[in-house]
Amino acid sequence: MARIAVGGFQHETNTFAPVKADYAAFEEAGGWPGLSRGGEMFDAVEGVHLPVTGAIETLDRHGHALVPLLWCSATPSAHVTEDAFERITGMLLADLEKALPVDGVYLDLHGAMVCEHLEDGEGELLRRVRDLVGDDLPVAVSLDLHANLTEAMVRHASVIDIFRTYPHVDMGETGGRTANHLCALIESGERWAAAMRRTDFLIPLNWGCTLTEPAKSIYAQLPGMIGGPVTALSFACGFHLADIADIGPAVLAYARDRAAADAAADRLLAMVNESEAAFAGRVWDPDEAVAEALARVADAKGPIVIADSQDNPGGGGAGDTTGMLEALVEGGARGAVLGLLADGEAAAAAHAAGAGAGIELALGGKSGAPDGKPYAARYKVLALGDGRFTATGPMWLGSRMRLGPMALLETSGVRVVVTTKAMQAADQAMFRHLGIEPAEQSIMVLKSSVHFRNDFQDIADRILVAAAPGPVYADPGRLEYHHMRPGVRRVPRAGSR
Ligand SMILES: [Zn+2]
């Protein structure tokens, strides 16, 4: 039986977003649990679809003794404040120091954390962990598919494994796989050679979805490339909204000998490079998307789903821009429903007025998001909710949502699901909470980039990706990067290589 320290510290940083993640952002619970420490950590993450949960289950099954450190996560946003990083890292290291001696460490990280004072949050955290535990102790790390891998992460971790799905439905599985690597390193005493390779182009968020090509085929082939001396192999699509030197996709191989690690990484990189031109797709203007949806709605076999991709709270959006709402009303899309629009003041006003009341509101547009402005109109309050429900879709299955007071408002025949707390619209339960059955809708606008596909793809007649105001810029070609290393193409090059 080995003694293993377990913790996690997750943030996906959109350096183009307006609001930073401070300590309070990690303390409070959202879709996921708030900061928890010590024995409370196991209770907080139990039954929640998270990498750390999969790791704990696997390590338990191996019969190891687990020592909890801390686990926390904040909604994707701009930089993590220096205060938040230093306090949380300080707590995690203090807990780890107290736990020593241990036989191994497992950490649940994201891999795109940018702090006010340093570009590579995870690389720095792992450097400090390594300083504490010494060069030889196995440290295993799981990362999000949207990790921007860095040399420091690879140098200081013994093994890193990465999600293989976007939408992320294999978080627990990835945690479990990473835990198995950790057990193998502890039990065998082996230390594996790592080989990392980067692409020289970015993959825009929308086109790295693993339900569609080319990512679907690449990830489908990946498991078959592991075996023999090759012990682990990953492909990270990168996060194009974190403007750092090490931005972008990368592959990472581990093997019992260096030549095998190099060969596996080279082979996987070649597959990704061959698919460069296919990592692209159409992004619609809001008016065009509404017109297209209205033209198809009569023959549709389910809702036409429009992704309000750039205001996705899962990528750093505030969830309160109104460009798509305006396009729906002006396009005459009666019967359409939009969600989730975060506006605590509007939700409170609706609760004060009561169901059935009419209220004048300047809805949304309060967060300071780029080009964000309120949409002023008279709204009817159709339904109210307390924002407490359990997610039912594959991504957040079992998560206890706490979105604060919610309201279903209607103006000009267009309905808006308003929440107090911003949350990506990627789960049908968010709509059922206010009495809306998604499958029965004609047009649904979802503030999400890709994650909604998991729970909505099967009921949708068609999916359109639209670019209304928000900082989750769908087109890296339109962004100004200041820290990206030279020689990286901001959008995949058209045509084959
Ligand atoms: Zn991700």
CSV table of C-alpha atoms and ligand atoms in Angstrom, one decimal:
chain,number,residue,atom,x,y,z
A,1,MET,CA,0.0,0.0,0.0
A,2,ALA,CA,1.4,3.4,-1.0
A,3,ARG,CA,0.7,6.8,0.5
A,4,ILE,CA,-0.5,9.2,-2.1
A,5,ALA,CA,-1.2,13.0,-1.9
A,6,VAL,CA,-4.2,14.1,-4.0
A,7,GLY,CA,-5.1,17.7,-5.0
A,8,GLY,CA,-6.2,20.0,-7.7
A,9,PHE,CA,-6.2,23.6,-8.8
A,10,GLN,CA,-7.9,24.4,-12.1
A,11,HIS,CA,-8.2,27.5,-14.1
A,12,GLU,CA,-8.6,28.1,-17.9
A,13,THR,CA,-7.5,31.7,-18.5
A,14,ASN,CA,-8.8,33.8,-21.3
A,15,THR,CA,-6.3,36.7,-21.4
A,16,PHE,CA,-8.7,38.6,-23.6
A,17,ALA,CA,-11.6,38.5,-21.1
A,18,PRO,CA,-12.5,41.4,-18.9
A,19,VAL,CA,-12.7,40.0,-15.4
A,20,LYS,CA,-9.9,38.3,-13.4
A,21,ALA,CA,-10.1,35.3,-11.1
A,22,ASP,CA,-9.5,36.4,-7.5
A,23,TYR,CA,-9.3,34.2,-4.4
A,24,ALA,CA,-13.1,34.5,-3.9
A,25,ALA,CA,-13.7,33.1,-7.4
A,26,PHE,CA,-12.0,29.9,-6.3
A,27,GLU,CA,-13.7,29.8,-2.9
A,28,GLU,CA,-17.3,29.8,-4.2
A,29,ALA,CA,-19.1,26.9,-5.7
A,30,GLY,CA,-20.5,27.2,-9.2
A,31,GLY,CA,-21.1,24.3,-11.5
A,32,TRP,CA,-18.3,22.6,-9.6
A,33,PRO,CA,-17.5,22.6,-5.9
A,34,GLY,CA,-15.9,25.5,-4.2
A,35,LEU,CA,-12.4,25.4,-2.6
A,36,SER,CA,-12.2,22.4,-0.2
A,37,ARG,CA,-9.3,21.3,1.9
A,38,GLY,CA,-8.4,18.2,3.9
A,39,GLY,CA,-11.0,15.5,4.5
A,40,GLU,CA,-13.7,17.8,3.2
A,41,MET,CA,-12.2,17.6,-0.2
A,42,PHE,CA,-13.3,14.0,-0.7
A,43,ASP,CA,-16.9,14.8,0.2
A,44,ALA,CA,-16.9,17.9,-2.0
A,45,VAL,CA,-15.9,16.0,-5.2
A,46,GLU,CA,-17.6,12.7,-4.5
A,47,GLY,CA,-20.1,11.9,-7.3
A,48,VAL,CA,-19.1,14.9,-9.4
A,49,HIS,CA,-17.7,14.3,-12.9
A,50,LEU,CA,-14.1,15.5,-12.4
A,51,PRO,CA,-10.6,14.2,-13.0
A,52,VAL,CA,-9.8,14.1,-9.3
A,53,THR,CA,-12.9,12.0,-8.7
A,54,GLY,CA,-11.8,9.4,-11.2
A,55,ALA,CA,-8.3,9.4,-9.7
A,56,ILE,CA,-9.6,8.9,-6.2
A,57,GLU,CA,-11.8,6.0,-7.2
A,58,THR,CA,-8.9,4.3,-9.1
A,59,LEU,CA,-6.3,4.8,-6.3
A,60,ASP,CA,-8.9,3.5,-3.8
A,61,ARG,CA,-9.3,0.4,-5.9
A,62,HIS,CA,-5.6,-0.1,-5.9
A,63,GLY,CA,-5.8,-0.1,-2.1
A,64,HIS,CA,-3.6,3.0,-1.6
A,65,ALA,CA,-3.9,5.4,1.4
A,66,LEU,CA,-4.9,8.8,0.1
A,67,VAL,CA,-3.9,12.1,1.8
A,68,PRO,CA,-6.2,15.0,0.7
A,69,LEU,CA,-4.5,18.3,-0.1
A,70,LEU,CA,-6.9,20.9,-1.6
A,71,TRP,CA,-9.1,21.1,-4.7
A,72,CYS,CA,-10.5,24.2,-6.3
A,73,SER,CA,-11.5,25.7,-9.6
A,74,ALA,CA,-12.9,29.0,-10.8
A,75,THR,CA,-15.0,29.7,-13.9
A,76,PRO,CA,-12.8,30.5,-16.9
A,77,SER,CA,-12.0,34.2,-16.9
A,78,ALA,CA,-9.1,36.6,-17.3
A,79,HIS,CA,-5.8,36.2,-15.4
A,80,VAL,CA,-5.7,34.5,-12.0
A,81,THR,CA,-4.6,37.3,-9.5
A,82,GLU,CA,-1.2,37.0,-8.0
A,83,ASP,CA,-2.9,36.9,-4.6
A,84,ALA,CA,-5.1,34.0,-5.5
A,85,PHE,CA,-2.3,32.0,-7.1
A,86,GLU,CA,0.1,32.5,-4.2
A,87,ARG,CA,-2.4,31.9,-1.5
A,88,ILE,CA,-3.8,28.7,-3.0
A,89,THR,CA,-0.4,27.4,-4.1
A,90,GLY,CA,0.9,28.2,-0.6
A,91,MET,CA,-1.9,26.2,1.0
A,92,LEU,CA,-1.4,23.3,-1.3
A,93,LEU,CA,2.3,23.2,-0.7
A,94,ALA,CA,1.8,23.5,3.1
A,95,ASP,CA,-0.6,20.6,3.0
A,96,LEU,CA,1.8,18.5,0.9
A,97,GLU,CA,4.7,19.3,3.3
A,98,LYS,CA,2.6,18.1,6.2
A,99,ALA,CA,1.6,15.0,4.3
A,100,LEU,CA,5.3,14.0,3.7
A,101,PRO,CA,6.6,11.4,3.3
A,102,VAL,CA,4.4,10.2,0.5
A,103,ASP,CA,5.1,7.7,-2.3
A,104,GLY,CA,3.4,9.8,-5.0
A,105,VAL,CA,1.4,12.9,-5.8
A,106,TYR,CA,-1.6,13.2,-8.1
A,107,LEU,CA,-2.8,16.7,-9.3
A,108,ASP,CA,-5.9,17.6,-11.2
A,109,LEU,CA,-4.9,20.7,-13.2
A,110,HIS,CA,-6.2,22.4,-16.3
A,111,GLY,CA,-3.0,23.5,-18.1
A,112,ALA,CA,-4.0,27.0,-19.4
A,113,MET,CA,-3.6,29.0,-16.2
A,114,VAL,CA,-2.1,32.5,-16.7
A,115,CYS,CA,-1.5,34.6,-13.7
A,116,GLU,CA,-1.0,38.3,-13.3
A,117,HIS,CA,2.7,37.7,-12.4
A,118,LEU,CA,3.5,34.6,-14.5
A,119,GLU,CA,2.5,33.1,-17.8
A,120,ASP,CA,2.5,29.4,-16.8
A,121,GLY,CA,0.6,28.8,-13.6
A,122,GLU,CA,0.8,25.1,-13.7
A,123,GLY,CA,4.5,25.0,-14.7
A,124,GLU,CA,5.3,27.2,-11.7
A,125,LEU,CA,3.1,25.2,-9.3
A,126,LEU,CA,4.7,21.9,-10.4
A,127,ARG,CA,8.2,23.5,-10.1
A,128,ARG,CA,7.4,24.3,-6.5
A,129,VAL,CA,5.9,20.8,-5.8
A,130,ARG,CA,9.1,19.3,-7.3
A,131,ASP,CA,11.3,21.4,-5.1
A,132,LEU,CA,9.4,20.1,-2.1
A,133,VAL,CA,9.3,16.4,-3.0
A,134,GLY,CA,12.7,16.0,-4.7
A,135,ASP,CA,13.6,14.8,-8.2
A,136,ASP,CA,12.6,11.2,-8.0
A,137,LEU,CA,9.1,11.1,-6.5
A,138,PRO,CA,6.4,10.2,-9.0
A,139,VAL,CA,4.1,13.2,-9.7
A,140,ALA,CA,1.2,12.5,-12.0
A,141,VAL,CA,-0.9,15.2,-13.5
A,142,SER,CA,-4.1,15.2,-15.6
A,143,LEU,CA,-4.9,18.1,-17.8
A,144,ASP,CA,-7.8,19.5,-19.9
A,145,LEU,CA,-7.8,19.0,-23.7
A,146,HIS,CA,-7.5,22.8,-23.8
A,147,ALA,CA,-4.1,22.8,-22.1
A,148,ASN,CA,-1.3,24.9,-23.5
A,149,LEU,CA,1.5,22.5,-22.6
A,150,THR,CA,4.8,24.0,-21.5
A,151,GLU,CA,8.3,22.7,-21.0
A,152,ALA,CA,8.1,23.4,-17.3
A,153,MET,CA,5.0,21.2,-16.9
A,154,VAL,CA,6.7,18.4,-18.7
A,155,ARG,CA,10.0,18.8,-16.8
A,156,HIS,CA,8.5,18.8,-13.3
A,157,ALA,CA,5.7,16.2,-13.8
A,158,SER,CA,6.6,12.5,-14.0
A,159,VAL,CA,3.7,11.8,-16.3
A,160,ILE,CA,0.9,14.0,-17.7
A,161,ASP,CA,-2.3,12.6,-19.3
A,162,ILE,CA,-5.0,14.7,-21.1
A,163,PHE,CA,-8.7,14.4,-21.9
A,164,ARG,CA,-9.6,12.9,-25.3
A,165,THR,CA,-13.0,14.4,-25.7
A,166,TYR,CA,-14.5,17.9,-26.3
A,167,PRO,CA,-17.2,18.2,-25.0
A,168,HIS,CA,-15.3,16.8,-22.0
A,169,VAL,CA,-17.1,13.6,-21.1
A,170,ASP,CA,-13.9,11.7,-20.1
A,171,MET,CA,-12.7,13.8,-17.2
A,172,GLY,CA,-13.2,11.0,-14.6
A,173,GLU,CA,-11.7,8.5,-17.0
A,174,THR,CA,-8.6,10.7,-17.6
A,175,GLY,CA,-8.2,11.1,-13.9
A,176,GLY,CA,-8.4,7.3,-13.6
A,177,ARG,CA,-5.9,6.7,-16.4
A,178,THR,CA,-3.5,9.2,-14.8
A,179,ALA,CA,-3.8,7.4,-11.4
A,180,ASN,CA,-3.0,4.1,-13.1
A,181,HIS,CA,0.2,5.7,-14.5
A,182,LEU,CA,1.1,6.9,-11.0
A,183,CYS,CA,0.5,3.4,-9.6
A,184,ALA,CA,2.7,1.9,-12.4
A,185,LEU,CA,5.5,4.4,-11.6
A,186,ILE,CA,5.3,3.7,-7.9
A,187,GLU,CA,5.1,-0.1,-8.2
A,188,SER,CA,7.7,-0.5,-10.9
A,189,GLY,CA,10.2,2.1,-9.9
A,190,GLU,CA,10.5,3.0,-13.6
A,191,ARG,CA,10.9,6.6,-14.8
A,192,TRP,CA,9.6,7.3,-18.3
A,193,ALA,CA,11.1,9.4,-21.0
A,194,ALA,CA,8.9,12.3,-22.3
A,195,ALA,CA,8.7,13.8,-25.7
A,196,MET,CA,6.6,16.9,-26.5
A,197,ARG,CA,6.0,18.4,-29.9
A,198,ARG,CA,4.1,21.5,-30.8
A,199,THR,CA,2.2,22.4,-34.0
A,200,ASP,CA,2.9,25.7,-35.6
A,201,PHE,CA,-0.8,26.6,-36.0
A,202,LEU,CA,-3.6,27.3,-33.5
A,203,ILE,CA,-6.8,25.3,-33.4
A,204,PRO,CA,-9.8,27.6,-32.9
A,205,LEU,CA,-11.9,26.4,-30.0
A,206,ASN,CA,-15.0,25.6,-32.1
A,207,TRP,CA,-13.2,23.3,-34.5
A,208,GLY,CA,-11.4,21.1,-31.9
A,209,CYS,CA,-14.7,19.4,-31.1
A,210,THR,CA,-14.2,15.6,-30.9
A,211,LEU,CA,-17.7,14.8,-32.2
A,212,THR,CA,-16.7,16.2,-35.6
A,213,GLU,CA,-13.7,15.8,-37.9
A,214,PRO,CA,-10.8,15.9,-37.9
A,215,ALA,CA,-10.4,15.7,-34.1
A,216,LYS,CA,-12.8,12.8,-34.0
A,217,SER,CA,-10.5,10.5,-36.1
A,218,ILE,CA,-7.3,11.6,-34.4
A,219,TYR,CA,-8.6,10.9,-30.9
A,220,ALA,CA,-10.1,7.6,-32.2
A,221,GLN,CA,-6.7,6.4,-33.3
A,222,LEU,CA,-4.7,7.6,-30.3
A,223,PRO,CA,-5.4,4.7,-27.9
A,224,GLY,CA,-4.1,2.2,-30.5
A,225,MET,CA,-0.8,4.0,-30.6
A,226,ILE,CA,-0.1,3.2,-26.9
A,227,GLY,CA,1.5,-0.1,-26.1
A,228,GLY,CA,4.9,-1.8,-26.0
A,229,PRO,CA,7.4,0.7,-24.7
A,230,VAL,CA,4.9,3.6,-25.2
A,231,THR,CA,3.1,4.0,-21.8
A,232,ALA,CA,1.1,7.2,-22.4
A,233,LEU,CA,0.2,9.5,-25.3
A,234,SER,CA,-1.8,12.7,-25.5
A,235,PHE,CA,-2.9,15.4,-27.8
A,236,ALA,CA,-3.9,18.8,-26.4
A,237,CYS,CA,-5.7,21.1,-28.8
A,238,GLY,CA,-4.5,24.1,-26.8
A,239,PHE,CA,-6.4,27.2,-25.7
A,240,HIS,CA,-6.3,29.9,-28.3
A,241,LEU,CA,-7.5,32.6,-25.9
A,242,ALA,CA,-4.5,32.4,-23.6
A,243,ASP,CA,-1.9,34.7,-25.1
A,244,ILE,CA,1.3,33.2,-23.9
A,245,ALA,CA,4.5,32.1,-25.6
A,246,ASP,CA,3.6,28.4,-25.3
A,247,ILE,CA,0.1,28.8,-26.8
A,248,GLY,CA,-1.4,26.1,-29.0
A,249,PRO,CA,-1.7,22.4,-29.7
A,250,ALA,CA,0.9,19.9,-28.6
A,251,VAL,CA,1.4,16.2,-28.5
A,252,LEU,CA,3.0,14.4,-25.5
A,253,ALA,CA,4.4,10.9,-25.4
A,254,TYR,CA,5.9,8.8,-22.6
A,255,ALA,CA,7.8,5.6,-23.1
A,256,ARG,CA,10.3,3.3,-21.3
A,257,ASP,CA,13.0,4.6,-23.7
A,258,ARG,CA,13.6,7.9,-25.4
A,259,ALA,CA,13.6,6.7,-28.9
A,260,ALA,CA,10.1,5.2,-28.5
A,261,ALA,CA,8.8,8.4,-26.9
A,262,ASP,CA,10.2,10.4,-29.8
A,263,ALA,CA,8.8,8.1,-32.4
A,264,ALA,CA,5.3,8.1,-30.9
A,265,ALA,CA,5.2,11.9,-30.6
A,266,ASP,CA,6.5,12.4,-34.1
A,267,ARG,CA,3.8,10.0,-35.5
A,268,LEU,CA,1.0,11.7,-33.6
A,269,LEU,CA,2.2,15.2,-34.6
A,270,ALA,CA,2.3,14.2,-38.2
A,271,MET,CA,-1.4,13.1,-38.0
A,272,VAL,CA,-2.4,16.4,-36.5
A,273,ASN,CA,-0.3,18.4,-39.1
A,274,GLU,CA,-1.9,16.5,-41.9
A,275,SER,CA,-5.3,17.6,-40.7
A,276,GLU,CA,-4.4,21.3,-40.3
A,277,ALA,CA,-6.8,22.6,-43.0
A,278,ALA,CA,-9.8,20.6,-41.6
A,279,PHE,CA,-9.7,22.4,-38.3
A,280,ALA,CA,-12.0,25.1,-39.7
A,281,GLY,CA,-15.7,25.9,-40.2
A,282,ARG,CA,-18.3,28.6,-40.8
A,283,VAL,CA,-19.0,31.2,-38.1
A,284,TRP,CA,-22.3,33.1,-38.8
A,285,ASP,CA,-23.1,36.7,-38.0
A,286,PRO,CA,-26.1,36.9,-35.6
A,287,ASP,CA,-28.6,38.2,-38.1
A,288,GLU,CA,-27.6,35.6,-40.7
A,289,ALA,CA,-27.8,32.8,-38.2
A,290,VAL,CA,-31.4,33.9,-37.2
A,291,ALA,CA,-32.5,34.2,-40.8
A,292,GLU,CA,-31.0,30.8,-41.6
A,293,ALA,CA,-32.7,29.2,-38.6
A,294,LEU,CA,-36.1,30.8,-39.5
A,295,ALA,CA,-35.8,29.6,-43.1
A,296,ARG,CA,-35.4,26.0,-41.9
A,297,VAL,CA,-37.7,25.9,-38.9
A,298,ALA,CA,-40.8,24.6,-40.7
A,299,ASP,CA,-39.1,21.4,-41.9
A,300,ALA,CA,-36.9,20.9,-38.8
A,301,LYS,CA,-37.1,17.7,-36.9
A,302,GLY,CA,-35.9,19.3,-33.7
A,303,PRO,CA,-34.6,22.7,-32.5
A,304,ILE,CA,-32.3,24.7,-34.7
A,305,VAL,CA,-29.5,25.4,-32.2
A,306,ILE,CA,-27.4,28.6,-32.5
A,307,ALA,CA,-24.3,28.7,-30.4
A,308,ASP,CA,-23.7,32.2,-29.0
A,309,SER,CA,-20.1,31.0,-28.9
A,310,GLN,CA,-18.2,34.2,-28.0
A,311,ASP,CA,-20.2,34.9,-24.8
A,312,ASN,CA,-19.5,31.3,-23.5
A,313,PRO,CA,-18.9,31.5,-19.7
A,314,GLY,CA,-17.0,28.3,-20.1
A,315,GLY,CA,-14.3,30.2,-22.1
A,316,GLY,CA,-14.2,33.5,-20.2
A,317,GLY,CA,-17.5,35.2,-21.4
A,318,ALA,CA,-19.7,36.9,-18.8
A,319,GLY,CA,-22.8,35.3,-20.2
A,320,ASP,CA,-24.6,38.6,-20.4
A,321,THR,CA,-24.2,40.0,-23.9
A,322,THR,CA,-27.4,40.7,-25.9
A,323,GLY,CA,-26.3,40.6,-29.5
A,324,MET,CA,-28.1,37.3,-30.2
A,325,LEU,CA,-31.2,38.5,-28.2
A,326,GLU,CA,-31.4,41.6,-30.4
A,327,ALA,CA,-31.0,39.5,-33.6
A,328,LEU,CA,-33.8,37.2,-32.5
A,329,VAL,CA,-36.2,40.0,-31.7
A,330,GLU,CA,-35.4,42.0,-34.8
A,331,GLY,CA,-35.5,38.9,-37.0
A,332,GLY,CA,-39.0,38.1,-35.7
A,333,ALA,CA,-38.0,34.8,-34.2
A,334,ARG,CA,-41.1,34.4,-32.1
A,335,GLY,CA,-41.0,31.2,-30.0
A,336,ALA,CA,-37.2,31.2,-29.8
A,337,VAL,CA,-35.5,30.7,-26.4
A,338,LEU,CA,-32.1,32.0,-25.4
A,339,GLY,CA,-30.1,31.0,-22.3
A,340,LEU,CA,-28.4,31.4,-20.0
A,341,LEU,CA,-28.2,35.1,-19.7
A,342,ALA,CA,-26.6,36.2,-16.5
A,343,ASP,CA,-28.1,39.2,-14.9
A,344,GLY,CA,-28.7,39.0,-11.1
A,345,GLU,CA,-30.4,42.4,-11.0
A,346,ALA,CA,-32.9,41.4,-13.6
A,347,ALA,CA,-33.5,38.0,-11.9
A,348,ALA,CA,-34.1,39.8,-8.6
A,349,ALA,CA,-36.5,42.3,-10.3
A,350,ALA,CA,-38.5,39.4,-11.8
A,351,HIS,CA,-38.7,37.7,-8.4
A,352,ALA,CA,-39.9,40.9,-6.8
A,353,ALA,CA,-42.5,41.4,-9.5
A,354,GLY,CA,-43.7,37.8,-9.5
A,355,ALA,CA,-44.8,35.4,-12.2
A,356,GLY,CA,-47.2,37.0,-14.7
A,357,ALA,CA,-46.0,40.5,-14.1
A,358,GLY,CA,-44.7,42.9,-16.8
A,359,ILE,CA,-41.4,44.8,-16.1
A,360,GLU,CA,-39.3,47.3,-17.8
A,361,LEU,CA,-35.7,46.1,-17.9
A,362,ALA,CA,-32.4,47.0,-19.4
A,363,LEU,CA,-31.4,43.3,-19.6
A,364,GLY,CA,-27.8,42.1,-19.6
A,365,GLY,CA,-24.8,44.0,-20.8
A,366,LYS,CA,-23.6,44.9,-17.4
A,367,SER,CA,-20.3,43.1,-17.1
A,368,GLY,CA,-18.2,45.3,-19.3
A,369,ALA,CA,-17.8,42.6,-22.0
A,370,PRO,CA,-16.5,44.0,-25.3
A,371,ASP,CA,-19.4,45.5,-27.2
A,372,GLY,CA,-21.8,44.3,-24.5
A,373,LYS,CA,-24.8,46.5,-24.0
A,374,PRO,CA,-28.2,46.0,-22.2
A,375,TYR,CA,-31.3,45.2,-24.2
A,376,ALA,CA,-34.0,47.5,-22.9
A,377,ALA,CA,-37.6,46.4,-23.4
A,378,ARG,CA,-40.8,45.4,-21.5
A,379,TYR,CA,-40.5,41.8,-20.4
A,380,LYS,CA,-43.2,39.5,-19.1
A,381,VAL,CA,-42.2,37.2,-16.2
A,382,LEU,CA,-43.2,33.7,-17.3
A,383,ALA,CA,-41.6,31.6,-14.7
A,384,LEU,CA,-39.3,31.7,-11.6
A,385,GLY,CA,-36.8,29.4,-10.1
A,386,ASP,CA,-34.2,29.3,-7.3
A,387,GLY,CA,-31.4,28.1,-9.5
A,388,ARG,CA,-30.9,24.9,-7.5
A,389,PHE,CA,-31.1,21.7,-9.6
A,390,THR,CA,-29.0,18.7,-10.5
A,391,ALA,CA,-27.4,18.5,-14.0
A,392,THR,CA,-28.5,15.6,-16.1
A,393,GLY,CA,-26.3,15.9,-19.3
A,394,PRO,CA,-23.1,13.9,-19.8
A,395,MET,CA,-20.7,16.7,-18.9
A,396,TRP,CA,-22.0,17.8,-15.5
A,397,LEU,CA,-24.0,14.7,-14.6
A,398,GLY,CA,-24.9,14.8,-11.0
A,399,SER,CA,-23.4,18.3,-10.4
A,400,ARG,CA,-25.5,20.3,-7.9
A,401,MET,CA,-26.0,23.6,-9.8
A,402,ARG,CA,-26.3,26.7,-7.7
A,403,LEU,CA,-27.1,29.5,-10.2
A,404,GLY,CA,-29.0,31.8,-7.8
A,405,PRO,CA,-32.5,33.2,-8.5
A,406,MET,CA,-33.6,32.4,-12.1
A,407,ALA,CA,-36.4,33.8,-14.3
A,408,LEU,CA,-37.9,33.1,-17.7
A,409,LEU,CA,-38.7,36.4,-19.3
A,410,GLU,CA,-40.3,37.1,-22.6
A,411,THR,CA,-40.2,40.0,-25.0
A,412,SER,CA,-41.7,40.2,-28.6
A,413,GLY,CA,-42.3,36.4,-28.4
A,414,VAL,CA,-38.6,35.7,-27.6
A,415,ARG,CA,-38.0,34.0,-24.3
A,416,VAL,CA,-34.8,34.4,-22.2
A,417,VAL,CA,-33.6,32.2,-19.4
A,418,VAL,CA,-32.0,34.6,-16.9
A,419,THR,CA,-29.7,33.4,-14.1
A,420,THR,CA,-27.9,35.2,-11.3
A,421,LYS,CA,-24.6,33.3,-11.8
A,422,ALA,CA,-23.1,32.9,-15.2
A,423,MET,CA,-22.9,29.3,-16.4
A,424,GLN,CA,-22.4,27.7,-19.8
A,425,ALA,CA,-25.7,26.6,-21.3
A,426,ALA,CA,-24.6,23.0,-21.8
A,427,ASP,CA,-27.2,21.0,-19.9
A,428,GLN,CA,-30.9,20.6,-20.7
A,429,ALA,CA,-31.8,20.7,-16.9
A,430,MET,CA,-31.0,24.4,-17.0
A,431,PHE,CA,-34.1,24.9,-19.2
A,432,ARG,CA,-36.3,22.3,-17.6
A,433,HIS,CA,-35.8,24.1,-14.3
A,434,LEU,CA,-38.1,26.8,-15.7
A,435,GLY,CA,-40.5,24.5,-17.4
A,436,ILE,CA,-38.9,24.5,-20.9
A,437,GLU,CA,-38.5,21.1,-22.6
A,438,PRO,CA,-35.6,21.6,-25.0
A,439,ALA,CA,-36.7,19.0,-27.6
A,440,GLU,CA,-40.0,20.8,-28.2
A,441,GLN,CA,-38.4,24.2,-29.1
A,442,SER,CA,-38.1,25.6,-32.5
A,443,ILE,CA,-34.9,27.8,-32.1
A,444,MET,CA,-32.6,27.7,-29.2
A,445,VAL,CA,-29.7,30.0,-28.7
A,446,LEU,CA,-27.1,28.6,-26.2
A,447,LYS,CA,-24.3,30.6,-24.6
A,448,SER,CA,-21.7,27.9,-25.2
A,449,SER,CA,-19.0,27.1,-27.8
A,450,VAL,CA,-18.9,23.3,-28.0
A,451,HIS,CA,-19.9,21.7,-24.7
A,452,PHE,CA,-23.6,22.1,-25.5
A,453,ARG,CA,-23.2,19.6,-28.3
A,454,ASN,CA,-23.1,16.7,-25.8
A,455,ASP,CA,-26.6,17.2,-24.4
A,456,PHE,CA,-28.2,19.0,-27.4
A,457,GLN,CA,-26.7,17.4,-30.5
A,458,ASP,CA,-29.1,14.5,-30.5
A,459,ILE,CA,-32.2,16.7,-30.3
A,460,ALA,CA,-30.9,19.4,-32.6
A,461,ASP,CA,-32.0,19.5,-36.3
A,462,ARG,CA,-29.0,21.6,-37.1
A,463,ILE,CA,-26.3,23.6,-35.2
A,464,LEU,CA,-25.0,27.0,-36.3
A,465,VAL,CA,-22.1,28.7,-34.7
A,466,ALA,CA,-22.6,32.5,-34.4
A,467,ALA,CA,-20.3,35.3,-33.4
A,468,ALA,CA,-22.2,37.9,-31.3
A,469,PRO,CA,-20.4,40.2,-28.8
A,470,GLY,CA,-18.2,38.5,-26.2
A,471,PRO,CA,-14.5,37.8,-25.5
A,472,VAL,CA,-14.4,34.1,-26.4
A,473,TYR,CA,-13.3,35.2,-29.9
A,474,ALA,CA,-14.1,32.4,-32.4
A,475,ASP,CA,-11.5,33.6,-34.9
A,476,PRO,CA,-7.9,33.9,-33.6
A,477,GLY,CA,-7.1,35.6,-36.9
A,478,ARG,CA,-8.9,38.6,-35.6
A,479,LEU,CA,-7.1,38.8,-32.3
A,480,GLU,CA,-3.9,40.7,-31.5
A,481,TYR,CA,-1.4,38.5,-29.7
A,482,HIS,CA,1.5,40.1,-27.8
A,483,HIS,CA,3.2,37.1,-26.1
A,484,MET,CA,2.7,34.2,-28.6
A,485,ARG,CA,6.1,32.8,-29.8
A,486,PRO,CA,7.0,33.7,-33.4
A,487,GLY,CA,6.2,31.5,-36.3
A,488,VAL,CA,2.7,30.3,-35.2
A,489,ARG,CA,-0.2,30.6,-37.7
A,490,ARG,CA,-3.2,32.1,-35.9
A,491,VAL,CA,-5.6,30.1,-38.0
A,492,PRO,CA,-5.1,26.8,-39.7
A,493,ARG,CA,-3.7,27.1,-43.2
A,494,ALA,CA,-6.2,26.3,-45.9
A,495,GLY,CA,-5.4,23.5,-48.4
A,496,SER,CA,-3.4,20.4,-47.6
A,497,ARG,CA,0.2,20.2,-46.6
B,1,ZN,ZN,-11.6,22.4,-21.9
